[in-house]
mmCIF file of C-alpha atoms and ligand atoms in Angstrom:
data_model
loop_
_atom_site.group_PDB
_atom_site.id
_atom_site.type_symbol
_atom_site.label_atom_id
_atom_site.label_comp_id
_atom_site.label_asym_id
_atom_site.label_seq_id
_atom_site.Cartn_x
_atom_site.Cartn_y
_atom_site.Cartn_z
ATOM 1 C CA UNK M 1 0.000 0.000 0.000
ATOM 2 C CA UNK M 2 3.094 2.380 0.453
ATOM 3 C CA UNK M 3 4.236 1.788 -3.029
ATOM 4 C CA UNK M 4 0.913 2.475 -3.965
ATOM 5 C CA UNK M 5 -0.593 5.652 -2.754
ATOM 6 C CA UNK M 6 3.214 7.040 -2.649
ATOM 7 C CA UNK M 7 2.703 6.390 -6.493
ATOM 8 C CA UNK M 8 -1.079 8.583 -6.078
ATOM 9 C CA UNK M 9 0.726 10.697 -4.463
ATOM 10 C CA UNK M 10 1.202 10.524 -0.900
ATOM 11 C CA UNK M 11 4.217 12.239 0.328
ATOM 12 C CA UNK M 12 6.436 10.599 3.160
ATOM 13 C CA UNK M 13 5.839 12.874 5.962
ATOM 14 C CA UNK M 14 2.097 12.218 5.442
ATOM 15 C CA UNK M 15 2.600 8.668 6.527
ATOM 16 C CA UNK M 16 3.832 9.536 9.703
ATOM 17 C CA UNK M 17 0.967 11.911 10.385
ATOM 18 C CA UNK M 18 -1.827 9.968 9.704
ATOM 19 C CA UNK M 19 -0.273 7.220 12.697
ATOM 20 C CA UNK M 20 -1.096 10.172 14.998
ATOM 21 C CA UNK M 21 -4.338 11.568 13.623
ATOM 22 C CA UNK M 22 -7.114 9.277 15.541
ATOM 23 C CA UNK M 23 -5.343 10.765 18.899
ATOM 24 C CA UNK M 24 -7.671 14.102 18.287
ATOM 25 C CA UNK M 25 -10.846 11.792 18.281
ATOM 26 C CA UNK M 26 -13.047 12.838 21.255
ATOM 27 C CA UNK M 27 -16.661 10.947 21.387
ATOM 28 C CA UNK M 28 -19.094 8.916 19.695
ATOM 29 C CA UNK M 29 -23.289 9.874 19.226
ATOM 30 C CA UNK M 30 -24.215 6.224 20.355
ATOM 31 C CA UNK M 31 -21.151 3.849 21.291
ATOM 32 C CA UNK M 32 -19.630 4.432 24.772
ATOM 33 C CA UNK M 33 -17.045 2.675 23.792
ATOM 34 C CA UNK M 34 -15.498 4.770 20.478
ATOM 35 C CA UNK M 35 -14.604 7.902 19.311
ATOM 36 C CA UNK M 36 -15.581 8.574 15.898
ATOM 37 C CA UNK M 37 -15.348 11.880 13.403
ATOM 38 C CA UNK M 38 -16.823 11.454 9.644
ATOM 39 C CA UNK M 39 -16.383 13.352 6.715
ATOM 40 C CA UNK M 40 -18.504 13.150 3.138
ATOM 41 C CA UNK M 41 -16.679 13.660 -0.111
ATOM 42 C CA UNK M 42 -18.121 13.425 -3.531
ATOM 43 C CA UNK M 43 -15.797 11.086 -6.072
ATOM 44 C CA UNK M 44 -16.853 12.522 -9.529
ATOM 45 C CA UNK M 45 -15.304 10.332 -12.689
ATOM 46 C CA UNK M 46 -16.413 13.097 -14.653
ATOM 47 C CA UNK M 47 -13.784 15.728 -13.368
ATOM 48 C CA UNK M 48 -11.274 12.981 -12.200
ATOM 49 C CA UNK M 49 -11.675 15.154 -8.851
ATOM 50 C CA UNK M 50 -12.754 14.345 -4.875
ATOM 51 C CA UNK M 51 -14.110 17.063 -3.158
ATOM 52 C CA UNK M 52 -15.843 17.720 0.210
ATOM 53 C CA UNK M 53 -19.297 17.433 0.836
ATOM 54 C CA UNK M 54 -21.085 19.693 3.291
ATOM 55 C CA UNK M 55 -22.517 18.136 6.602
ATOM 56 C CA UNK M 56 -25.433 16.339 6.976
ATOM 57 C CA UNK M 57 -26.912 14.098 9.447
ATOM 58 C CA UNK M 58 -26.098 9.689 9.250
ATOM 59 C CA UNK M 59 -28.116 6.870 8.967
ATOM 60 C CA UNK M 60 -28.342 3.036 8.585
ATOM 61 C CA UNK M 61 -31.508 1.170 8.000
ATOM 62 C CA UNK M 62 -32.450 -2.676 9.235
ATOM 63 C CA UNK M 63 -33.835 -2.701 4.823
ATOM 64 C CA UNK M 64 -30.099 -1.730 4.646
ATOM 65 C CA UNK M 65 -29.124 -4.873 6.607
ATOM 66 C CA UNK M 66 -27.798 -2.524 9.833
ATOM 67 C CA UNK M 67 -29.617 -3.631 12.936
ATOM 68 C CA UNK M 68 -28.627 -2.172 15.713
ATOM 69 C CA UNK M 69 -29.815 -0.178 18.651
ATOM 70 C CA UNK M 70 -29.602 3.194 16.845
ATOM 71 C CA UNK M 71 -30.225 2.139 12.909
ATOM 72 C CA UNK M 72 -33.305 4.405 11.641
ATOM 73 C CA UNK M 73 -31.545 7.318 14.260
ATOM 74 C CA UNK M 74 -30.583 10.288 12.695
ATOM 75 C CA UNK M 75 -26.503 10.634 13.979
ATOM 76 C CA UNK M 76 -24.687 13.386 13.991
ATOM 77 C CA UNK M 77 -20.494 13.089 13.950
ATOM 78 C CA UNK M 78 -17.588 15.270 14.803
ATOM 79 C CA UNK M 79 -16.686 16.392 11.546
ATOM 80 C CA UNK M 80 -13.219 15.333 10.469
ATOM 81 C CA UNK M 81 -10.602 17.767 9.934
ATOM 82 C CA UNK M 82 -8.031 19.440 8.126
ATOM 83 C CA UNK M 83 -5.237 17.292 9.582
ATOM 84 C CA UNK M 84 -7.111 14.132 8.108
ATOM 85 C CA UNK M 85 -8.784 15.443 4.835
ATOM 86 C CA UNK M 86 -5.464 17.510 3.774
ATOM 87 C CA UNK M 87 -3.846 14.558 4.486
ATOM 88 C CA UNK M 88 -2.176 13.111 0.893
ATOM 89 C CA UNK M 89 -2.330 9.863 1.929
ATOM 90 C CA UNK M 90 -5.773 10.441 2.867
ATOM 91 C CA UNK M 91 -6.496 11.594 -0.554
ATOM 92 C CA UNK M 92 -4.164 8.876 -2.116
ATOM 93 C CA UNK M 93 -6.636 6.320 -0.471
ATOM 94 C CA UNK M 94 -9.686 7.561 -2.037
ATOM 95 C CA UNK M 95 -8.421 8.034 -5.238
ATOM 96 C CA UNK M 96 -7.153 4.171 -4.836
ATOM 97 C CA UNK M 97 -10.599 3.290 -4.274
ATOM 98 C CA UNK M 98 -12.219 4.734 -6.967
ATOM 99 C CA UNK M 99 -9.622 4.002 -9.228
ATOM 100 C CA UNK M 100 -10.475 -0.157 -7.945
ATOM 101 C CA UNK M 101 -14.240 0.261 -8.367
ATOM 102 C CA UNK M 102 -15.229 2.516 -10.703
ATOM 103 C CA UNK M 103 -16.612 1.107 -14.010
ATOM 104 C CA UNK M 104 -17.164 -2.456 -11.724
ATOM 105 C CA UNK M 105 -20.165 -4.202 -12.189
ATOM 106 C CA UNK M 106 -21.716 -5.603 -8.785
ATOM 107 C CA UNK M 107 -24.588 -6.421 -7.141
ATOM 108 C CA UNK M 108 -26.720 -2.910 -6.895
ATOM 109 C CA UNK M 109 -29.156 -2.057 -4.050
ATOM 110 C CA UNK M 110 -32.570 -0.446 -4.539
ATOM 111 C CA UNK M 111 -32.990 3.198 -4.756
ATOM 112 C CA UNK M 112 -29.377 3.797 -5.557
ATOM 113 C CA UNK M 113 -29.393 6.073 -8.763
ATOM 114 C CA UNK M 114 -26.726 4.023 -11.322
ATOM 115 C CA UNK M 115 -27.372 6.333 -13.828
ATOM 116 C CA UNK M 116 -25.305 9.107 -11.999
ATOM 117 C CA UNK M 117 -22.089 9.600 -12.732
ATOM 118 C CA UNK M 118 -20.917 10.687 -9.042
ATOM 119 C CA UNK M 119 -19.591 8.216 -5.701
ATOM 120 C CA UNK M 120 -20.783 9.213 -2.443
ATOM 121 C CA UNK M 121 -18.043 8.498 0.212
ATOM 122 C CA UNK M 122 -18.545 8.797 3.611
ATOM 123 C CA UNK M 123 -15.576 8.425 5.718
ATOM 124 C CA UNK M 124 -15.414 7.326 9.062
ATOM 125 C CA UNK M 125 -11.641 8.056 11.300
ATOM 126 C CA UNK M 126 -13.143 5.332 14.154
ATOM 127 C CA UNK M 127 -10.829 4.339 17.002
ATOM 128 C CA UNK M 128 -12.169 1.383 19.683
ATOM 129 C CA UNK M 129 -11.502 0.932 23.044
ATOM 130 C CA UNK M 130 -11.699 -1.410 25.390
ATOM 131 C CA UNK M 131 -11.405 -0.742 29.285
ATOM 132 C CA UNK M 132 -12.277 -2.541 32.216
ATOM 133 C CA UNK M 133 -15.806 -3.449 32.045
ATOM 134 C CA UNK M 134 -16.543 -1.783 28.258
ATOM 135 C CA UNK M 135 -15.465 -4.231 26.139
ATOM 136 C CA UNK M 136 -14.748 -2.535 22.585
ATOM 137 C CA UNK M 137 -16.656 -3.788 19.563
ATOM 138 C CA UNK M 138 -15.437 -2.626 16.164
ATOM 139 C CA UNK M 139 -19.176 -4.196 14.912
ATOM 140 C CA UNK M 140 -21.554 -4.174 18.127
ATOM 141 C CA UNK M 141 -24.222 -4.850 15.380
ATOM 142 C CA UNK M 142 -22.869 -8.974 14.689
ATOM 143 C CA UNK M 143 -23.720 -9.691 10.668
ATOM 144 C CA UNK M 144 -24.677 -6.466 9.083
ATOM 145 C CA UNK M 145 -24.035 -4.865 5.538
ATOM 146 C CA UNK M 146 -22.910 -0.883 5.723
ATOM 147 C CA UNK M 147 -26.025 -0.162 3.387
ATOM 148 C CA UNK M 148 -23.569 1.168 0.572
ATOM 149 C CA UNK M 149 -21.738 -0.207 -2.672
ATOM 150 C CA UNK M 150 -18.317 -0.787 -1.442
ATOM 151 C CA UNK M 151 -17.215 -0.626 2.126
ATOM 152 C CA UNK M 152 -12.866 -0.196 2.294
ATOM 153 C CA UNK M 153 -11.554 -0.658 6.053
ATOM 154 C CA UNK M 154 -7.698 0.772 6.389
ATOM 155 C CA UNK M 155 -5.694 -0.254 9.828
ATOM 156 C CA UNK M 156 -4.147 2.710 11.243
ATOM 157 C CA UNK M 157 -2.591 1.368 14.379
ATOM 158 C CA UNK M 158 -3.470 -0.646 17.993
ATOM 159 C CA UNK M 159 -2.343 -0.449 21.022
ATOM 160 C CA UNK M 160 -2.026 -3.408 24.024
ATOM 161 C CA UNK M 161 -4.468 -5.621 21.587
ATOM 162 C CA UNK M 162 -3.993 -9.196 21.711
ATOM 163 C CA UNK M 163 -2.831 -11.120 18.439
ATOM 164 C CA UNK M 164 -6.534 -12.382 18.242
ATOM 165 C CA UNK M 165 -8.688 -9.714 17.912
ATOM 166 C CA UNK M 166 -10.752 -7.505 15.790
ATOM 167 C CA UNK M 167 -11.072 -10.350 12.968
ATOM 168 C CA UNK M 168 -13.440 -9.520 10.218
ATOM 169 C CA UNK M 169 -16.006 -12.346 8.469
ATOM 170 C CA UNK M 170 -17.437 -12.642 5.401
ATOM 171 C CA UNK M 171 -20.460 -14.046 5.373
ATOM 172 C CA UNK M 172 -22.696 -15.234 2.576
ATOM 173 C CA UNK M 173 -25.985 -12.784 2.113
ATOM 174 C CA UNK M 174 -28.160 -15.199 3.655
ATOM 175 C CA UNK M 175 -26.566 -15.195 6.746
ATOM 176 C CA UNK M 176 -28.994 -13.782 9.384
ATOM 177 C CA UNK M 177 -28.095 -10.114 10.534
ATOM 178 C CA UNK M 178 -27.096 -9.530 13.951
ATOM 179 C CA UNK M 179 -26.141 -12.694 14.930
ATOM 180 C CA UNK M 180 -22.343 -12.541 16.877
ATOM 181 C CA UNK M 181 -19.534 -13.227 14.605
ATOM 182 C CA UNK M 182 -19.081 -16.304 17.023
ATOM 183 C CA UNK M 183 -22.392 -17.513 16.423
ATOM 184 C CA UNK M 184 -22.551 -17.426 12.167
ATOM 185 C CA UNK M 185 -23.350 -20.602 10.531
ATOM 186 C CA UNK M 186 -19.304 -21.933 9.595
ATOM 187 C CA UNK M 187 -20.924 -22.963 6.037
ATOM 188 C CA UNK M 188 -21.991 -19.564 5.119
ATOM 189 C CA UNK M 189 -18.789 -18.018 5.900
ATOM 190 C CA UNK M 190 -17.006 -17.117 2.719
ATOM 191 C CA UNK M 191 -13.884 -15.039 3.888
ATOM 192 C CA UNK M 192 -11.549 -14.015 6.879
ATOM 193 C CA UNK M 193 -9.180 -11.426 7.186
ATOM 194 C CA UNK M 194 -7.098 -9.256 10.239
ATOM 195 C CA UNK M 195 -5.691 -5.828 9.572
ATOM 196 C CA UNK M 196 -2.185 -6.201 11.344
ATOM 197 C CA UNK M 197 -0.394 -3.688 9.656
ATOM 198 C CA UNK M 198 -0.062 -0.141 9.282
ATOM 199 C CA UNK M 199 -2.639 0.483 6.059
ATOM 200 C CA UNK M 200 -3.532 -3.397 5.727
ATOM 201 C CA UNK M 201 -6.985 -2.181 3.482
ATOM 202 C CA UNK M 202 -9.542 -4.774 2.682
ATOM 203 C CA UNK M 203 -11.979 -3.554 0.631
ATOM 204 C CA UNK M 204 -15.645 -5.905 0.127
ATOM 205 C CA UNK M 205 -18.613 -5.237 -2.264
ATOM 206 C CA UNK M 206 -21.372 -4.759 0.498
ATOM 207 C CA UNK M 207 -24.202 -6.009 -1.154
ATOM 208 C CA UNK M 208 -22.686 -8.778 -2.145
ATOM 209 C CA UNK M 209 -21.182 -10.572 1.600
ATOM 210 C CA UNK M 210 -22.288 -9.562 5.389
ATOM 211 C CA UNK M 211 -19.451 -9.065 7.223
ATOM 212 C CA UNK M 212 -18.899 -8.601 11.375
ATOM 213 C CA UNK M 213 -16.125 -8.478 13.316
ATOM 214 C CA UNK M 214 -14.770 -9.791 16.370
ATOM 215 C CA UNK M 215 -13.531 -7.603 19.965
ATOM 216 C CA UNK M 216 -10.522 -5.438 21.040
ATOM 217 C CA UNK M 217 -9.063 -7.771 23.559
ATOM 218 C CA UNK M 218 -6.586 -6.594 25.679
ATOM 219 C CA UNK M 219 -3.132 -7.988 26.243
ATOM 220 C CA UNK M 220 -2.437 -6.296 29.722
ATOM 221 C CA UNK M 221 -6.056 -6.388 31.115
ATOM 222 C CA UNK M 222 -5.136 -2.952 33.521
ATOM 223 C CA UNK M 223 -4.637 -0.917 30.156
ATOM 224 C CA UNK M 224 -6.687 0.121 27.538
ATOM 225 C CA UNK M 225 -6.887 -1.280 24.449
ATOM 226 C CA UNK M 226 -7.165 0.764 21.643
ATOM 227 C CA UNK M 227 -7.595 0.049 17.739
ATOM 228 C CA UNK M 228 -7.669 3.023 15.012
ATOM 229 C CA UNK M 229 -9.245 2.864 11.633
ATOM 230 C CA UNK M 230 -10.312 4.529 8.780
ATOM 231 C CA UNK M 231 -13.704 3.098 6.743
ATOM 232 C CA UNK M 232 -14.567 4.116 3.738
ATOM 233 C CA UNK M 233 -18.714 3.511 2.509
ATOM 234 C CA UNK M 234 -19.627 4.383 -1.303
ATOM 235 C CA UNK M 235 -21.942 3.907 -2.913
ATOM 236 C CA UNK M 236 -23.841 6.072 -6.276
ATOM 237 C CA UNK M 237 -26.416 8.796 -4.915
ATOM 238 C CA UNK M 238 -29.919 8.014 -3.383
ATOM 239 C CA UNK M 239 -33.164 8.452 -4.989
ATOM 240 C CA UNK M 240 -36.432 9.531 -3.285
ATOM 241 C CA UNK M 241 -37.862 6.804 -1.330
ATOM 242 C CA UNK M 242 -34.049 5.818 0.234
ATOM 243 C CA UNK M 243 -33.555 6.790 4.029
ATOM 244 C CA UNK M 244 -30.625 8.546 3.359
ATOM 245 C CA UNK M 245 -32.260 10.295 0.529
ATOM 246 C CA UNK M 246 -32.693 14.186 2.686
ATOM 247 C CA UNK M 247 -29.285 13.642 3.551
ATOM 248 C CA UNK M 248 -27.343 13.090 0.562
ATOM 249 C CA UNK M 249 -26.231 16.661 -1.110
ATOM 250 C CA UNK M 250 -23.415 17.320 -3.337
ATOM 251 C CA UNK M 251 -22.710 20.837 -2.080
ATOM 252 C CA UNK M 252 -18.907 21.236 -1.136
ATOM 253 C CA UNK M 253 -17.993 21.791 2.357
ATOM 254 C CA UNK M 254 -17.802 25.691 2.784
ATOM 255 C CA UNK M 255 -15.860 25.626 6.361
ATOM 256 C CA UNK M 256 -14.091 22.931 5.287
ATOM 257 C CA UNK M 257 -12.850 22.550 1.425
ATOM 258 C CA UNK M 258 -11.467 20.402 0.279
ATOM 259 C CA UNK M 259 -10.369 19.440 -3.500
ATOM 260 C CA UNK M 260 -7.983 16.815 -4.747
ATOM 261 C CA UNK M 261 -7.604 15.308 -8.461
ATOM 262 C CA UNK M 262 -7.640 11.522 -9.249
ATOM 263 C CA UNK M 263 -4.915 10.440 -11.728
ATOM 264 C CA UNK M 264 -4.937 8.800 -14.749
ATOM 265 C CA UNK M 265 -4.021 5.209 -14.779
ATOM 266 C CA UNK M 266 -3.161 4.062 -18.389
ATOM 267 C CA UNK M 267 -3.002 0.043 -18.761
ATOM 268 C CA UNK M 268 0.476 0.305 -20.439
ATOM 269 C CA UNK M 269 1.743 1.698 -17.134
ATOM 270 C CA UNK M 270 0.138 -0.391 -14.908
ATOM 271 C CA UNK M 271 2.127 -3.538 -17.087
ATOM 272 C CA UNK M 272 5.623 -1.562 -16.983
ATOM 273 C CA UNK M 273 5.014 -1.294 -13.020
HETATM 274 FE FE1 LIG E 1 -19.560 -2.659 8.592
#
C-alpha cells in the first residue's frame, strides 16, 4: 500500500501523520465505547476530482441490513478535519478506491441512482476501546451490511491488543443479521481477514457478503486497548424513497474545502510497473 498511494501521491511525511491523527478523536453519538469523526466527499469520474461534501446528518436502516440499537436514528459526527482530509495519503486512499471500483459491475441495491455519474463516500476516522468493564466492539451490530456499494476498512494502528482480535467475516448474504460473529453458521462463511499492519486495506462489495467483526481484547487487562481505523462507505447517490435520501447533497464543504484530483491510470503503465 506504500508503493501504492506514494505512487497517487502521498508524500512521506504524510505517513507519519496519519499514525497520529485518531489521537484528536473525542466521542461517539451512540457507542460508549469509540470515538468517531466522519467526513462526506463526492468522487466525480467526470472531473477525475474528490471534493468535500457539506454536513449532513447519518443513517443506517435494518432494509439496509444494519440492525442495531440506533439504525433508523438520525446521527450526527464530529466532523473530520483538516489534519485528516489535507492529508495526501488520505487523498491517495480515495483516489485508490475509486480508481479499484469505478466502471465495476456488482450487485446494486434499490434506490441507488446508477445512472449518476458521481460516488458518495462517507468516511469514518473510528478508534475502539476497550477498558475494564466496556469491552470494545469494532461491529456491536454482529452480521450487518454498511447499506452502501463498497465498504474499504484501512488499519491505522493498535495499542495493548492481543494477536486475536478484531477479525473480520465474510459471510454469505443469507446469513442472518445480527447474529455474533461467534455464532454465524461456519458454512456460510465465505472469507476471513485481520488488519495487522499499518494500512492493511480490505476492501468488500457490500451487497454482495455480510461481514462482522470480532472484539478489542486486551493484552495487559489494567490498560486500555485501543484500535484506530479509517472506513470508507460508497456507494452512487440516493433516490427519493431511500432513508438517506434528505441527507445526501453534493454541495462542497464551505468551512471545510477540500479538493484533490484523481490520476490517470493508463493500462500500459500499470504492465511496466
Ligand atoms: Fe460494517
Amino acid at each position: 500500500m506504500v508503493s501504492l498511494l506514494s505512487s497517487l501521491g502521498a508524500t512521506d511525511e504524510d505517513f507519519e501523520r496519519l499514525k497520529l491523527v485518531s489521537d484528536q478523536l473525542e466521542s461517539d453519538p451512540t457507542l460508549p465505547f469509540r470515538k468517531s469523526r466522519n467526513g462526506r466527499i463526492c468522487l466525480d469520474p467526470r472531473v477525475r476530482r474528490g471534493y468535500r461534501l457539506e454536513k449532513q446528518p447519518f443513517i443506517l436502516s435494518c432494509e439496509e441490513d444494519f440492525v442495531r440499537h440506533d439504525s433508523e436514528t438520525l446521527r450526527s459526527f464530529d466532523e473530520v478535519q483538516d489534519d485528516l482530509q489535507l492529508n495526501t495519503v488520505l487523498q491517495a486512499l480515495l483516489a485508490f478506491k475509486f480508481l479499484v471500483i469505478h466502471g465495476v459491475d456488482i450487485a446494486r441495491r434499490p434506490r441507488l441512482d446508477y445512472a449518476r455519474a458521481e460516488w458518495i463516500c462517507t468516511l469514518f476516522n473510528l478508534r475502539t476501546v476497550t477498558t475494564t468493564g466496556l469491552l470494545g466492539e469494532p461491529a456491536l451490530e454482529g452480521v450487518h451490511s454498511d447499506g452502501v456499494d463498497h465498504t474499504m476498512t484501512t488499519f491505522l494502528s493498535s495499542r495493548n491488543m492481543t494477536a486475536e482480535s478484531a477479525e473480520t467475516f465474510l459471510h454469505d448474504m443469507s446469513e442472518v443479521n445480527g447474529k455474533r460473529w461467534h455464532e454465524t453458521d461456519p458454512e456460510l462463511v465465505k472469507g476471513k481477514a485481520q488488519h495487522r499492519g499499518f494500512l492493511d486495506t480490505l476492501l468488500v462489495v457490500d451487497h454482495e457478503y455480510k461481514h462482522s467483526v470480532s472484539p478489542v481484547h486486551p493484552i495487559d487487562d489494567a490498560e486500555p486497548a485501543i484500535r484506530d481505523m479509517l472506513i470508507f462507505f460508497t456507494r452512487k447517490p440516493t433516490v427519493a424513497g431511500h432513508v438517506s435520501f434528505r441527507y445526501d447533497s453534493v454541495v462542497p464543504h464551505r468551512a471545510l474545502p477540500m479538493s484533490f484530483g484523481i490520476p490517470a491510470v493508463h493500462p500500459e503503465s500499470a504492465i511496466a510497473a
